[in-house]
JSON list of C-alpha atoms in Angstrom, two decimals:
[
{"chain": "A", "resi": 1, "resn": "GLY", "atom": "CA", "xyz": [14.79, 2.50, -5.00]},
{"chain": "A", "resi": 2, "resn": "ALA", "atom": "CA", "xyz": [11.11, 2.92, -6.29]},
{"chain": "A", "resi": 3, "resn": "GLY", "atom": "CA", "xyz": [10.13, -0.51, -5.92]},
{"chain": "A", "resi": 4, "resn": "VAL", "atom": "CA", "xyz": [11.37, -4.25, -4.85]},
{"chain": "A", "resi": 5, "resn": "SER", "atom": "CA", "xyz": [14.17, -5.16, -7.33]},
{"chain": "A", "resi": 6, "resn": "GLN", "atom": "CA", "xyz": [14.97, -9.06, -7.89]},
{"chain": "A", "resi": 7, "resn": "SER", "atom": "CA", "xyz": [17.70, -10.71, -9.25]},
{"chain": "A", "resi": 8, "resn": "PRO", "atom": "CA", "xyz": [18.29, -12.34, -11.58]},
{"chain": "A", "resi": 9, "resn": "SER", "atom": "CA", "xyz": [15.37, -11.95, -13.68]},
{"chain": "A", "resi": 10, "resn": "ASN", "atom": "CA", "xyz": [15.77, -15.72, -14.94]},
{"chain": "A", "resi": 11, "resn": "LYS", "atom": "CA", "xyz": [18.37, -18.34, -13.99]},
{"chain": "A", "resi": 12, "resn": "VAL", "atom": "CA", "xyz": [18.65, -21.48, -15.69]},
{"chain": "A", "resi": 13, "resn": "THR", "atom": "CA", "xyz": [20.19, -24.38, -13.54]},
{"chain": "A", "resi": 14, "resn": "GLU", "atom": "CA", "xyz": [21.63, -27.85, -13.76]},
{"chain": "A", "resi": 15, "resn": "LYS", "atom": "CA", "xyz": [19.79, -30.18, -11.28]},
{"chain": "A", "resi": 16, "resn": "GLY", "atom": "CA", "xyz": [21.84, -30.62, -8.09]},
{"chain": "A", "resi": 17, "resn": "LYS", "atom": "CA", "xyz": [23.64, -27.08, -8.75]},
{"chain": "A", "resi": 18, "resn": "ASP", "atom": "CA", "xyz": [23.34, -24.11, -5.70]},
{"chain": "A", "resi": 19, "resn": "VAL", "atom": "CA", "xyz": [21.34, -21.04, -6.34]},
{"chain": "A", "resi": 20, "resn": "GLU", "atom": "CA", "xyz": [21.04, -17.31, -4.95]},
{"chain": "A", "resi": 21, "resn": "LEU", "atom": "CA", "xyz": [18.32, -14.93, -5.75]},
{"chain": "A", "resi": 22, "resn": "ARG", "atom": "CA", "xyz": [18.15, -11.73, -4.43]},
{"chain": "A", "resi": 23, "resn": "CYS", "atom": "CA", "xyz": [15.79, -9.38, -3.18]},
{"chain": "A", "resi": 24, "resn": "ASP", "atom": "CA", "xyz": [16.42, -5.34, -2.65]},
{"chain": "A", "resi": 25, "resn": "PRO", "atom": "CA", "xyz": [13.55, -4.24, -0.46]},
{"chain": "A", "resi": 26, "resn": "ILE", "atom": "CA", "xyz": [11.71, -1.01, -0.69]},
{"chain": "A", "resi": 27, "resn": "SER", "atom": "CA", "xyz": [14.24, 1.73, 1.31]},
{"chain": "A", "resi": 28, "resn": "GLY", "atom": "CA", "xyz": [12.95, 1.64, 5.07]},
{"chain": "A", "resi": 29, "resn": "HIS", "atom": "CA", "xyz": [10.37, -1.21, 4.53]},
{"chain": "A", "resi": 30, "resn": "THR", "atom": "CA", "xyz": [11.41, -3.07, 7.78]},
{"chain": "A", "resi": 31, "resn": "ALA", "atom": "CA", "xyz": [9.76, -6.45, 6.65]},
{"chain": "A", "resi": 32, "resn": "LEU", "atom": "CA", "xyz": [10.73, -8.82, 3.58]},
{"chain": "A", "resi": 33, "resn": "TYR", "atom": "CA", "xyz": [8.68, -12.08, 2.28]},
{"chain": "A", "resi": 34, "resn": "TRP", "atom": "CA", "xyz": [9.50, -14.48, 0.07]},
{"chain": "A", "resi": 35, "resn": "TYR", "atom": "CA", "xyz": [7.15, -16.37, -2.05]},
{"chain": "A", "resi": 36, "resn": "ARG", "atom": "CA", "xyz": [7.46, -18.82, -4.35]},
{"chain": "A", "resi": 37, "resn": "GLN", "atom": "CA", "xyz": [4.70, -19.59, -7.47]},
{"chain": "A", "resi": 38, "resn": "SER", "atom": "CA", "xyz": [4.39, -22.28, -9.15]},
{"chain": "A", "resi": 39, "resn": "LEU", "atom": "CA", "xyz": [3.06, -22.35, -13.05]},
{"chain": "A", "resi": 40, "resn": "GLY", "atom": "CA", "xyz": [-0.58, -21.53, -13.05]},
{"chain": "A", "resi": 41, "resn": "GLN", "atom": "CA", "xyz": [-0.53, -21.99, -8.62]},
{"chain": "A", "resi": 42, "resn": "GLY", "atom": "CA", "xyz": [-0.84, -19.07, -5.91]},
{"chain": "A", "resi": 43, "resn": "LEU", "atom": "CA", "xyz": [1.62, -17.86, -4.10]},
{"chain": "A", "resi": 44, "resn": "GLU", "atom": "CA", "xyz": [3.45, -20.03, -1.64]},
{"chain": "A", "resi": 45, "resn": "PHE", "atom": "CA", "xyz": [4.78, -18.58, 1.46]},
{"chain": "A", "resi": 46, "resn": "LEU", "atom": "CA", "xyz": [8.61, -19.57, 2.67]},
{"chain": "A", "resi": 47, "resn": "ILE", "atom": "CA", "xyz": [10.34, -16.84, 4.45]},
{"chain": "A", "resi": 48, "resn": "TYR", "atom": "CA", "xyz": [9.00, -13.62, 6.63]},
{"chain": "A", "resi": 49, "resn": "PHE", "atom": "CA", "xyz": [12.09, -11.42, 8.18]},
{"chain": "A", "resi": 50, "resn": "GLN", "atom": "CA", "xyz": [10.61, -8.64, 10.41]},
{"chain": "A", "resi": 51, "resn": "GLY", "atom": "CA", "xyz": [13.07, -5.98, 11.71]},
{"chain": "A", "resi": 52, "resn": "ASN", "atom": "CA", "xyz": [15.72, -7.82, 14.21]},
{"chain": "A", "resi": 53, "resn": "SER", "atom": "CA", "xyz": [13.49, -10.49, 15.01]},
{"chain": "A", "resi": 54, "resn": "ALA", "atom": "CA", "xyz": [14.18, -14.07, 14.19]},
{"chain": "A", "resi": 55, "resn": "PRO", "atom": "CA", "xyz": [12.76, -15.38, 10.54]},
{"chain": "A", "resi": 56, "resn": "ASP", "atom": "CA", "xyz": [9.51, -16.58, 10.23]},
{"chain": "A", "resi": 57, "resn": "LYS", "atom": "CA", "xyz": [11.27, -19.86, 8.62]},
{"chain": "A", "resi": 58, "resn": "SER", "atom": "CA", "xyz": [8.17, -22.40, 8.80]},
{"chain": "A", "resi": 59, "resn": "GLY", "atom": "CA", "xyz": [7.11, -22.21, 4.79]},
{"chain": "A", "resi": 60, "resn": "LEU", "atom": "CA", "xyz": [10.61, -23.26, 3.94]},
{"chain": "A", "resi": 61, "resn": "PRO", "atom": "CA", "xyz": [10.04, -26.24, 2.01]},
{"chain": "A", "resi": 62, "resn": "SER", "atom": "CA", "xyz": [13.42, -28.45, 3.05]},
{"chain": "A", "resi": 63, "resn": "ASP", "atom": "CA", "xyz": [16.51, -27.91, 4.56]},
{"chain": "A", "resi": 64, "resn": "ARG", "atom": "CA", "xyz": [17.99, -27.30, 0.68]},
{"chain": "A", "resi": 65, "resn": "PHE", "atom": "CA", "xyz": [16.28, -23.67, 1.37]},
{"chain": "A", "resi": 66, "resn": "SER", "atom": "CA", "xyz": [17.73, -21.27, 3.21]},
{"chain": "A", "resi": 67, "resn": "ALA", "atom": "CA", "xyz": [17.40, -17.23, 3.28]},
{"chain": "A", "resi": 68, "resn": "GLU", "atom": "CA", "xyz": [19.48, -14.58, 4.81]},
{"chain": "A", "resi": 69, "resn": "ARG", "atom": "CA", "xyz": [18.81, -10.75, 5.45]},
{"chain": "A", "resi": 70, "resn": "THR", "atom": "CA", "xyz": [21.51, -8.71, 6.12]},
{"chain": "A", "resi": 71, "resn": "GLY", "atom": "CA", "xyz": [21.70, -5.01, 7.09]},
{"chain": "A", "resi": 72, "resn": "GLY", "atom": "CA", "xyz": [17.85, -5.62, 7.95]},
{"chain": "A", "resi": 73, "resn": "SER", "atom": "CA", "xyz": [17.95, -4.75, 4.21]},
{"chain": "A", "resi": 74, "resn": "VAL", "atom": "CA", "xyz": [18.92, -6.88, 1.14]},
{"chain": "A", "resi": 75, "resn": "SER", "atom": "CA", "xyz": [18.10, -10.55, 1.55]},
{"chain": "A", "resi": 76, "resn": "THR", "atom": "CA", "xyz": [19.64, -13.57, -0.58]},
{"chain": "A", "resi": 77, "resn": "LEU", "atom": "CA", "xyz": [17.45, -16.88, -1.05]},
{"chain": "A", "resi": 78, "resn": "THR", "atom": "CA", "xyz": [19.59, -19.74, -1.28]},
{"chain": "A", "resi": 79, "resn": "ILE", "atom": "CA", "xyz": [18.47, -23.24, -2.58]},
{"chain": "A", "resi": 80, "resn": "GLN", "atom": "CA", "xyz": [21.41, -26.01, -2.41]},
{"chain": "A", "resi": 81, "resn": "ARG", "atom": "CA", "xyz": [21.66, -29.09, -4.79]},
{"chain": "A", "resi": 82, "resn": "THR", "atom": "CA", "xyz": [18.53, -27.85, -6.95]},
{"chain": "A", "resi": 83, "resn": "GLN", "atom": "CA", "xyz": [15.49, -30.54, -7.99]},
{"chain": "A", "resi": 84, "resn": "GLN", "atom": "CA", "xyz": [13.92, -30.01, -10.66]},
{"chain": "A", "resi": 85, "resn": "GLU", "atom": "CA", "xyz": [10.62, -29.28, -8.94]},
{"chain": "A", "resi": 86, "resn": "ASP", "atom": "CA", "xyz": [12.17, -26.02, -7.32]},
{"chain": "A", "resi": 87, "resn": "SER", "atom": "CA", "xyz": [11.39, -24.95, -10.79]},
{"chain": "A", "resi": 88, "resn": "ALA", "atom": "CA", "xyz": [9.04, -22.02, -10.03]},
{"chain": "A", "resi": 89, "resn": "VAL", "atom": "CA", "xyz": [8.96, -18.15, -9.41]},
{"chain": "A", "resi": 90, "resn": "TYR", "atom": "CA", "xyz": [10.70, -17.07, -6.59]},
{"chain": "A", "resi": 91, "resn": "LEU", "atom": "CA", "xyz": [8.82, -13.15, -5.79]},
{"chain": "A", "resi": 92, "resn": "CYS", "atom": "CA", "xyz": [9.89, -11.65, -2.95]},
{"chain": "A", "resi": 93, "resn": "ALA", "atom": "CA", "xyz": [7.99, -8.62, -1.18]},
{"chain": "A", "resi": 94, "resn": "SER", "atom": "CA", "xyz": [8.75, -5.88, 1.46]},
{"chain": "A", "resi": 95, "resn": "SER", "atom": "CA", "xyz": [6.43, -3.73, 3.83]},
{"chain": "A", "resi": 96, "resn": "SER", "atom": "CA", "xyz": [6.16, -1.01, 6.39]},
{"chain": "A", "resi": 97, "resn": "GLY", "atom": "CA", "xyz": [4.87, -3.07, 9.01]},
{"chain": "A", "resi": 98, "resn": "GLN", "atom": "CA", "xyz": [4.14, -6.52, 10.20]},
{"chain": "A", "resi": 99, "resn": "GLY", "atom": "CA", "xyz": [1.88, -7.03, 7.51]},
{"chain": "A", "resi": 100, "resn": "ALA", "atom": "CA", "xyz": [-0.47, -4.34, 8.54]},
{"chain": "A", "resi": 101, "resn": "TYR", "atom": "CA", "xyz": [-0.60, -3.06, 5.28]},
{"chain": "A", "resi": 102, "resn": "GLY", "atom": "CA", "xyz": [-0.19, -4.09, 1.22]},
{"chain": "A", "resi": 103, "resn": "TYR", "atom": "CA", "xyz": [3.00, -6.19, 0.12]},
{"chain": "A", "resi": 104, "resn": "THR", "atom": "CA", "xyz": [5.04, -4.54, -2.82]},
{"chain": "A", "resi": 105, "resn": "PHE", "atom": "CA", "xyz": [6.20, -7.18, -4.69]},
{"chain": "A", "resi": 106, "resn": "GLY", "atom": "CA", "xyz": [9.01, -7.66, -7.28]},
{"chain": "A", "resi": 107, "resn": "SER", "atom": "CA", "xyz": [8.65, -8.89, -10.18]},
{"chain": "A", "resi": 108, "resn": "GLY", "atom": "CA", "xyz": [10.61, -12.27, -9.23]},
{"chain": "A", "resi": 109, "resn": "THR", "atom": "CA", "xyz": [13.47, -14.55, -10.25]},
{"chain": "A", "resi": 110, "resn": "ARG", "atom": "CA", "xyz": [12.24, -17.45, -12.70]},
{"chain": "A", "resi": 111, "resn": "LEU", "atom": "CA", "xyz": [14.59, -20.41, -12.14]},
{"chain": "A", "resi": 112, "resn": "THR", "atom": "CA", "xyz": [14.11, -23.42, -14.58]},
{"chain": "A", "resi": 113, "resn": "VAL", "atom": "CA", "xyz": [16.49, -26.59, -13.22]},
{"chain": "A", "resi": 114, "resn": "VAL", "atom": "CA", "xyz": [17.41, -28.65, -16.30]},
{"chain": "B", "resi": 1, "resn": "GLY", "atom": "CA", "xyz": [-3.17, -26.32, 7.03]},
{"chain": "B", "resi": 2, "resn": "GLU", "atom": "CA", "xyz": [-5.11, -22.94, 6.74]},
{"chain": "B", "resi": 3, "resn": "SER", "atom": "CA", "xyz": [-5.58, -22.09, 3.17]},
{"chain": "B", "resi": 4, "resn": "VAL", "atom": "CA", "xyz": [-7.69, -19.11, 1.23]},
{"chain": "B", "resi": 5, "resn": "GLY", "atom": "CA", "xyz": [-9.26, -20.47, -2.18]},
{"chain": "B", "resi": 6, "resn": "LEU", "atom": "CA", "xyz": [-11.22, -19.05, -4.52]},
{"chain": "B", "resi": 7, "resn": "HIS", "atom": "CA", "xyz": [-14.71, -20.50, -6.11]},
{"chain": "B", "resi": 8, "resn": "LEU", "atom": "CA", "xyz": [-13.81, -20.37, -10.08]},
{"chain": "B", "resi": 9, "resn": "PRO", "atom": "CA", "xyz": [-10.20, -20.60, -11.88]},
{"chain": "B", "resi": 10, "resn": "THR", "atom": "CA", "xyz": [-11.62, -18.34, -14.27]},
{"chain": "B", "resi": 11, "resn": "LEU", "atom": "CA", "xyz": [-14.09, -15.60, -15.75]},
{"chain": "B", "resi": 12, "resn": "SER", "atom": "CA", "xyz": [-15.02, -15.01, -18.97]},
{"chain": "B", "resi": 13, "resn": "VAL", "atom": "CA", "xyz": [-16.38, -10.95, -18.86]},
{"chain": "B", "resi": 14, "resn": "GLN", "atom": "CA", "xyz": [-17.49, -8.57, -22.13]},
{"chain": "B", "resi": 15, "resn": "GLU", "atom": "CA", "xyz": [-15.79, -5.55, -21.91]},
{"chain": "B", "resi": 16, "resn": "GLY", "atom": "CA", "xyz": [-18.28, -2.70, -19.87]},
{"chain": "B", "resi": 17, "resn": "ASP", "atom": "CA", "xyz": [-19.84, -5.52, -17.31]},
{"chain": "B", "resi": 18, "resn": "ASN", "atom": "CA", "xyz": [-19.59, -5.84, -13.83]},
{"chain": "B", "resi": 19, "resn": "SER", "atom": "CA", "xyz": [-17.18, -8.43, -12.66]},
{"chain": "B", "resi": 20, "resn": "ILE", "atom": "CA", "xyz": [-17.06, -10.21, -9.47]},
{"chain": "B", "resi": 21, "resn": "ILE", "atom": "CA", "xyz": [-14.26, -12.39, -8.45]},
{"chain": "B", "resi": 22, "resn": "ASN", "atom": "CA", "xyz": [-15.39, -14.81, -4.92]},
{"chain": "B", "resi": 23, "resn": "CYS", "atom": "CA", "xyz": [-13.21, -15.85, -2.27]},
{"chain": "B", "resi": 24, "resn": "ALA", "atom": "CA", "xyz": [-13.36, -18.33, 0.60]},
{"chain": "B", "resi": 25, "resn": "TYR", "atom": "CA", "xyz": [-10.93, -18.19, 3.56]},
{"chain": "B", "resi": 26, "resn": "SER", "atom": "CA", "xyz": [-10.79, -21.24, 6.23]},
{"chain": "B", "resi": 27, "resn": "ASN", "atom": "CA", "xyz": [-9.04, -19.39, 9.00]},
{"chain": "B", "resi": 28, "resn": "SER", "atom": "CA", "xyz": [-11.53, -17.53, 11.29]},
{"chain": "B", "resi": 29, "resn": "ALA", "atom": "CA", "xyz": [-8.91, -15.36, 13.05]},
{"chain": "B", "resi": 30, "resn": "SER", "atom": "CA", "xyz": [-7.99, -13.67, 9.79]},
{"chain": "B", "resi": 31, "resn": "ASP", "atom": "CA", "xyz": [-8.02, -9.73, 10.81]},
{"chain": "B", "resi": 32, "resn": "TYR", "atom": "CA", "xyz": [-7.40, -8.72, 6.88]},
{"chain": "B", "resi": 33, "resn": "PHE", "atom": "CA", "xyz": [-7.56, -8.86, 3.48]},
{"chain": "B", "resi": 34, "resn": "ILE", "atom": "CA", "xyz": [-6.03, -8.16, 0.37]},
{"chain": "B", "resi": 35, "resn": "TRP", "atom": "CA", "xyz": [-6.90, -8.48, -3.23]},
{"chain": "B", "resi": 36, "resn": "TYR", "atom": "CA", "xyz": [-3.86, -8.55, -5.78]},
{"chain": "B", "resi": 37, "resn": "LYS", "atom": "CA", "xyz": [-4.05, -8.53, -9.72]},
{"chain": "B", "resi": 38, "resn": "GLN", "atom": "CA", "xyz": [-0.78, -10.15, -11.45]},
{"chain": "B", "resi": 39, "resn": "GLU", "atom": "CA", "xyz": [-0.44, -9.57, -15.06]},
{"chain": "B", "resi": 40, "resn": "SER", "atom": "CA", "xyz": [1.77, -11.95, -17.20]},
{"chain": "B", "resi": 41, "resn": "GLY", "atom": "CA", "xyz": [5.31, -11.66, -15.86]},
{"chain": "B", "resi": 42, "resn": "LYS", "atom": "CA", "xyz": [5.14, -9.63, -13.27]},
{"chain": "B", "resi": 43, "resn": "GLY", "atom": "CA", "xyz": [4.82, -9.24, -9.44]},
{"chain": "B", "resi": 44, "resn": "PRO", "atom": "CA", "xyz": [1.50, -9.04, -7.74]},
{"chain": "B", "resi": 45, "resn": "GLN", "atom": "CA", "xyz": [0.12, -6.03, -7.55]},
{"chain": "B", "resi": 46, "resn": "PHE", "atom": "CA", "xyz": [-1.86, -4.01, -4.87]},
{"chain": "B", "resi": 47, "resn": "ILE", "atom": "CA", "xyz": [-5.46, -3.60, -5.67]},
{"chain": "B", "resi": 48, "resn": "ILE", "atom": "CA", "xyz": [-7.53, -2.79, -2.10]},
{"chain": "B", "resi": 49, "resn": "ASP", "atom": "CA", "xyz": [-7.32, -4.81, 0.91]},
{"chain": "B", "resi": 50, "resn": "ILE", "atom": "CA", "xyz": [-10.12, -4.53, 4.24]},
{"chain": "B", "resi": 51, "resn": "ARG", "atom": "CA", "xyz": [-9.60, -5.11, 7.83]},
{"chain": "B", "resi": 52, "resn": "SER", "atom": "CA", "xyz": [-11.99, -7.23, 9.65]},
{"chain": "B", "resi": 53, "resn": "ASN", "atom": "CA", "xyz": [-13.87, -4.49, 11.10]},
{"chain": "B", "resi": 54, "resn": "MET", "atom": "CA", "xyz": [-15.46, -3.34, 7.71]},
{"chain": "B", "resi": 55, "resn": "ASP", "atom": "CA", "xyz": [-17.72, -5.55, 5.92]},
{"chain": "B", "resi": 56, "resn": "LYS", "atom": "CA", "xyz": [-17.45, -3.15, 2.62]},
{"chain": "B", "resi": 57, "resn": "ARG", "atom": "CA", "xyz": [-14.81, -1.10, 1.25]},
{"chain": "B", "resi": 58, "resn": "GLN", "atom": "CA", "xyz": [-14.78, 0.55, -1.94]},
{"chain": "B", "resi": 59, "resn": "GLY", "atom": "CA", "xyz": [-11.76, 1.81, -4.22]},
{"chain": "B", "resi": 60, "resn": "GLN", "atom": "CA", "xyz": [-12.19, 3.41, -7.45]},
{"chain": "B", "resi": 61, "resn": "ARG", "atom": "CA", "xyz": [-14.25, 1.36, -9.84]},
{"chain": "B", "resi": 62, "resn": "VAL", "atom": "CA", "xyz": [-13.58, -1.61, -6.73]},
{"chain": "B", "resi": 63, "resn": "THR", "atom": "CA", "xyz": [-15.21, -2.83, -4.16]},
{"chain": "B", "resi": 64, "resn": "VAL", "atom": "CA", "xyz": [-14.31, -5.41, -2.05]},
{"chain": "B", "resi": 65, "resn": "LEU", "atom": "CA", "xyz": [-16.89, -7.16, 0.39]},
{"chain": "B", "resi": 66, "resn": "LEU", "atom": "CA", "xyz": [-16.25, -9.13, 3.42]},
{"chain": "B", "resi": 67, "resn": "ASN", "atom": "CA", "xyz": [-18.79, -11.35, 4.85]},
{"chain": "B", "resi": 68, "resn": "LYS", "atom": "CA", "xyz": [-17.37, -13.10, 7.73]},
{"chain": "B", "resi": 69, "resn": "THR", "atom": "CA", "xyz": [-19.96, -15.17, 9.22]},
{"chain": "B", "resi": 70, "resn": "VAL", "atom": "CA", "xyz": [-19.53, -17.61, 6.23]},
{"chain": "B", "resi": 71, "resn": "LYS", "atom": "CA", "xyz": [-16.01, -16.49, 5.50]},
{"chain": "B", "resi": 72, "resn": "HIS", "atom": "CA", "xyz": [-16.44, -14.82, 2.24]},
{"chain": "B", "resi": 73, "resn": "LEU", "atom": "CA", "xyz": [-14.68, -12.35, 0.07]},
{"chain": "B", "resi": 74, "resn": "SER", "atom": "CA", "xyz": [-15.08, -10.70, -3.02]},
{"chain": "B", "resi": 75, "resn": "LEU", "atom": "CA", "xyz": [-13.73, -8.45, -5.72]},
{"chain": "B", "resi": 76, "resn": "GLN", "atom": "CA", "xyz": [-16.18, -6.47, -8.03]},
{"chain": "B", "resi": 77, "resn": "ILE", "atom": "CA", "xyz": [-14.66, -4.63, -10.75]},
{"chain": "B", "resi": 78, "resn": "ALA", "atom": "CA", "xyz": [-17.68, -1.93, -11.88]},
{"chain": "B", "resi": 79, "resn": "ALA", "atom": "CA", "xyz": [-17.39, -1.32, -16.02]},
{"chain": "B", "resi": 80, "resn": "THR", "atom": "CA", "xyz": [-14.59, -3.85, -16.23]},
{"chain": "B", "resi": 81, "resn": "GLN", "atom": "CA", "xyz": [-11.97, -3.18, -19.39]},
{"chain": "B", "resi": 82, "resn": "PRO", "atom": "CA", "xyz": [-9.97, -5.46, -21.22]},
{"chain": "B", "resi": 83, "resn": "GLY", "atom": "CA", "xyz": [-6.74, -3.61, -19.01]},
{"chain": "B", "resi": 84, "resn": "ASP", "atom": "CA", "xyz": [-7.91, -5.42, -16.40]},
{"chain": "B", "resi": 85, "resn": "SER", "atom": "CA", "xyz": [-7.38, -9.00, -17.91]},
{"chain": "B", "resi": 86, "resn": "ALA", "atom": "CA", "xyz": [-4.81, -10.56, -15.18]},
{"chain": "B", "resi": 87, "resn": "VAL", "atom": "CA", "xyz": [-5.04, -13.10, -12.50]},
{"chain": "B", "resi": 88, "resn": "TYR", "atom": "CA", "xyz": [-6.81, -12.08, -9.07]},
{"chain": "B", "resi": 89, "resn": "PHE", "atom": "CA", "xyz": [-5.70, -13.36, -5.81]},
{"chain": "B", "resi": 90, "resn": "CYS", "atom": "CA", "xyz": [-7.52, -13.05, -2.42]},
{"chain": "B", "resi": 91, "resn": "ALA", "atom": "CA", "xyz": [-4.74, -13.45, 0.46]},
{"chain": "B", "resi": 92, "resn": "GLU", "atom": "CA", "xyz": [-5.16, -13.29, 4.47]},
{"chain": "B", "resi": 93, "resn": "ASN", "atom": "CA", "xyz": [-2.75, -12.30, 7.37]},
{"chain": "B", "resi": 94, "resn": "GLN", "atom": "CA", "xyz": [-3.38, -12.02, 11.08]},
{"chain": "B", "resi": 95, "resn": "ALA", "atom": "CA", "xyz": [-1.31, -9.76, 12.28]},
{"chain": "B", "resi": 96, "resn": "GLY", "atom": "CA", "xyz": [2.43, -10.57, 12.92]},
{"chain": "B", "resi": 97, "resn": "THR", "atom": "CA", "xyz": [2.25, -13.02, 10.06]},
{"chain": "B", "resi": 98, "resn": "ALA", "atom": "CA", "xyz": [2.79, -13.91, 6.54]},
{"chain": "B", "resi": 99, "resn": "LEU", "atom": "CA", "xyz": [-0.05, -13.24, 4.13]},
{"chain": "B", "resi": 100, "resn": "ILE", "atom": "CA", "xyz": [-1.43, -16.61, 2.84]},
{"chain": "B", "resi": 101, "resn": "PHE", "atom": "CA", "xyz": [-3.08, -16.37, -0.81]},
{"chain": "B", "resi": 102, "resn": "GLY", "atom": "CA", "xyz": [-5.34, -19.16, -2.80]},
{"chain": "B", "resi": 103, "resn": "LYS", "atom": "CA", "xyz": [-4.81, -20.72, -6.18]},
{"chain": "B", "resi": 104, "resn": "GLY", "atom": "CA", "xyz": [-6.15, -17.12, -8.15]},
{"chain": "B", "resi": 105, "resn": "THR", "atom": "CA", "xyz": [-8.70, -16.43, -10.87]},
{"chain": "B", "resi": 106, "resn": "THR", "atom": "CA", "xyz": [-7.90, -15.74, -13.95]},
{"chain": "B", "resi": 107, "resn": "LEU", "atom": "CA", "xyz": [-10.28, -12.66, -15.66]},
{"chain": "B", "resi": 108, "resn": "SER", "atom": "CA", "xyz": [-10.40, -12.49, -19.30]},
{"chain": "B", "resi": 109, "resn": "VAL", "atom": "CA", "xyz": [-12.38, -9.48, -20.68]},
{"chain": "B", "resi": 110, "resn": "SER", "atom": "CA", "xyz": [-13.20, -9.18, -23.97]},
{"chain": "B", "resi": 111, "resn": "SER", "atom": "CA", "xyz": [-14.31, -6.27, -26.59]}
]
């Protein structure tokens, strides 16, 4: 597609439930990134996929968070047993190189845990 | 850990003024820097970038300055317009790693 697409745009879930957030990167982009943005804060790095290399998971805040990237394209971020502090906007970005170029971001998924 | 920060959380200017948004970074090994603009309800949008082998780069109405000696980055916006109102983030990167973002400066432009 023309841009990075994320779904759903909004998600409200009950504490303790699992959620899956989806990211469709720009076609041909080899790198894909997930960030989290809490209200009024900057972007917190979560995980980074580059081609067929092992992902950089160093930003995942706990083992409740995981992500996959299937076929080098679509990525799913899964949060298990959601907590209220998981409420944030989850942003996905893709780029055509190993950080050599500016990322293109999606509009994000606003997650609210009640 | 390493982080990128901004000097001021908010900046208010009049339409037509020049705006300067500042950022300090801490990782001397970073070799690539980017400024992003984020409007409400949207993802960050790329504005301009600069590599560590440069100290100045100009775009349309925007200029980025890099001072590696004091690890300082700035974004200058000429003739600021109401449409420039947004949150501005600087970000730093080393090759092969993900961008690290600062907390952001909210720019408010009044007519």
